[in-house]
XYZ file of C-alpha atoms in Angstrom:
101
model
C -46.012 50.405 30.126
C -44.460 51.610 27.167
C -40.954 50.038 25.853
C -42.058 46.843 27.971
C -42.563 44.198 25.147
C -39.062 45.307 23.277
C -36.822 45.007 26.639
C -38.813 41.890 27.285
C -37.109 40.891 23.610
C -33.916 42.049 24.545
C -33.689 40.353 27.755
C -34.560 37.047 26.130
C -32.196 37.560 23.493
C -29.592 37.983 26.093
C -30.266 34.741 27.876
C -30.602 32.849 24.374
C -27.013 34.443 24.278
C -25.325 33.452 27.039
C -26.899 29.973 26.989
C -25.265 29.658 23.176
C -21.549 30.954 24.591
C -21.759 28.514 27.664
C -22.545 25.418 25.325
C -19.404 27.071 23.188
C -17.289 27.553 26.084
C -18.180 24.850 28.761
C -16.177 22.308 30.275
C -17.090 19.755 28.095
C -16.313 21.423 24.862
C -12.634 22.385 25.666
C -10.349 24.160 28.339
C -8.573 27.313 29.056
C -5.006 27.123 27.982
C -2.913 30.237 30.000
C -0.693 32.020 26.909
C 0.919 34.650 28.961
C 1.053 35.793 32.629
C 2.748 39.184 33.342
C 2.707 41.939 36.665
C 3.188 44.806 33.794
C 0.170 45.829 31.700
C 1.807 47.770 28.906
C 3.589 43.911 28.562
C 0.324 42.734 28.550
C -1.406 44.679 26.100
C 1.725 44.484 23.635
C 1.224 40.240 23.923
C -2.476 41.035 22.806
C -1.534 43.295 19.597
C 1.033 40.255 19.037
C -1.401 37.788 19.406
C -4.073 39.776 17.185
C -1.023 40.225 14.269
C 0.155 37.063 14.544
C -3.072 34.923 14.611
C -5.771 36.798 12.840
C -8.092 33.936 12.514
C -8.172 33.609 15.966
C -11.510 33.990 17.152
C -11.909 37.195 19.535
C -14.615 35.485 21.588
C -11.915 32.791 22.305
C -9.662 35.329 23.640
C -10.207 35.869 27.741
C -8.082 38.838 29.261
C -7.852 38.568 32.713
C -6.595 41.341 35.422
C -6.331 39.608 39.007
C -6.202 43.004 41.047
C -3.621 42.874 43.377
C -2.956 44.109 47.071
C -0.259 45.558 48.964
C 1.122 42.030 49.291
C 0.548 40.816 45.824
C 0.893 42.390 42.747
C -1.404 43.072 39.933
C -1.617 40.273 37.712
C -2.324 39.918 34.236
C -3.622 36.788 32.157
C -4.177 36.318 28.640
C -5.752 33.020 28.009
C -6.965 31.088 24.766
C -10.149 28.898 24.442
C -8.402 24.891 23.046
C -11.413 23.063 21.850
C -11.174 19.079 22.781
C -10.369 17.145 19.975
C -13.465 15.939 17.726
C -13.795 11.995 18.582
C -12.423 9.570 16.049
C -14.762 7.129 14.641
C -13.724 3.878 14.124
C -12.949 3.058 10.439
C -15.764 0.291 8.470
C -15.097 -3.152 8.363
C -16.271 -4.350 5.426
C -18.193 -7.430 5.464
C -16.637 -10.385 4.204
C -17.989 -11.703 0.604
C -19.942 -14.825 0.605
C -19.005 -16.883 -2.609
C-alpha cells in the first residue's frame, strides 16, 4: 500500500517522542508548580504574554496551560503551571587520603 513505510516512520517517531518528553517530564525528574489560577481567560492569557516577556528563557515545553471546563455549578477554570526540575544530587566532597611519612 502506498505511503505505508513513511507513516510507519512517522508513527515511530512519535512514540520515540513521547517516550523522550515522559523521561523529561515524569515524576521522578521534577513536579508541577501551579503559577496562576484564574475563572477569567483574557486574565489568563495576559499572565501567559507576562510570563513569555518576563522569562524568555523559559522553556515553552515546560509551560502547561490548563482549562478545567466548568458547569453550571462551577466555573471555568484556568491554570497556568511551570515544570520545577528536582534539584541535581550533591555529591559528597573527596577526602583526601592521609600521607604516610
Amino acid at each position: 500500500m502506498p505511503g505505508q513505510r513513511k507513516r510507519r516512520r512517522q508513527r515511530q517517531r512519535e512514540l520515540a517522542d513521547l517516550s523522550r518528553e515522559a523521561d523529561r517530564f515524569g515524576p521522578d525528574a521534577g513536579r508541577w508548580e501551579l503559577r496562576y489560577a484564574t475563572n477569567d481567560e483574557s486574565e489568563w492569557q495576559a499572565e501567559i504574554r507576562r510570563l513569555r516577556t518576563e522569562e524568555p528563557g523559559l522553556d515553552p515545553d515546560a509551560v502547561r496551560l490548563d482549562m478545567l471546563c466548568g458547569r453550571s455549578t462551577h466555573p471555568t477554570t484556568y491554570r497556568l503551571s511551570v515544570f520545577v526540575p528536582h534539584p541535581a544530587p550533591e555529591e559528597p566532597p573527596c577526602r583526601a587520603k592521609p600521607s604516610s611519612g
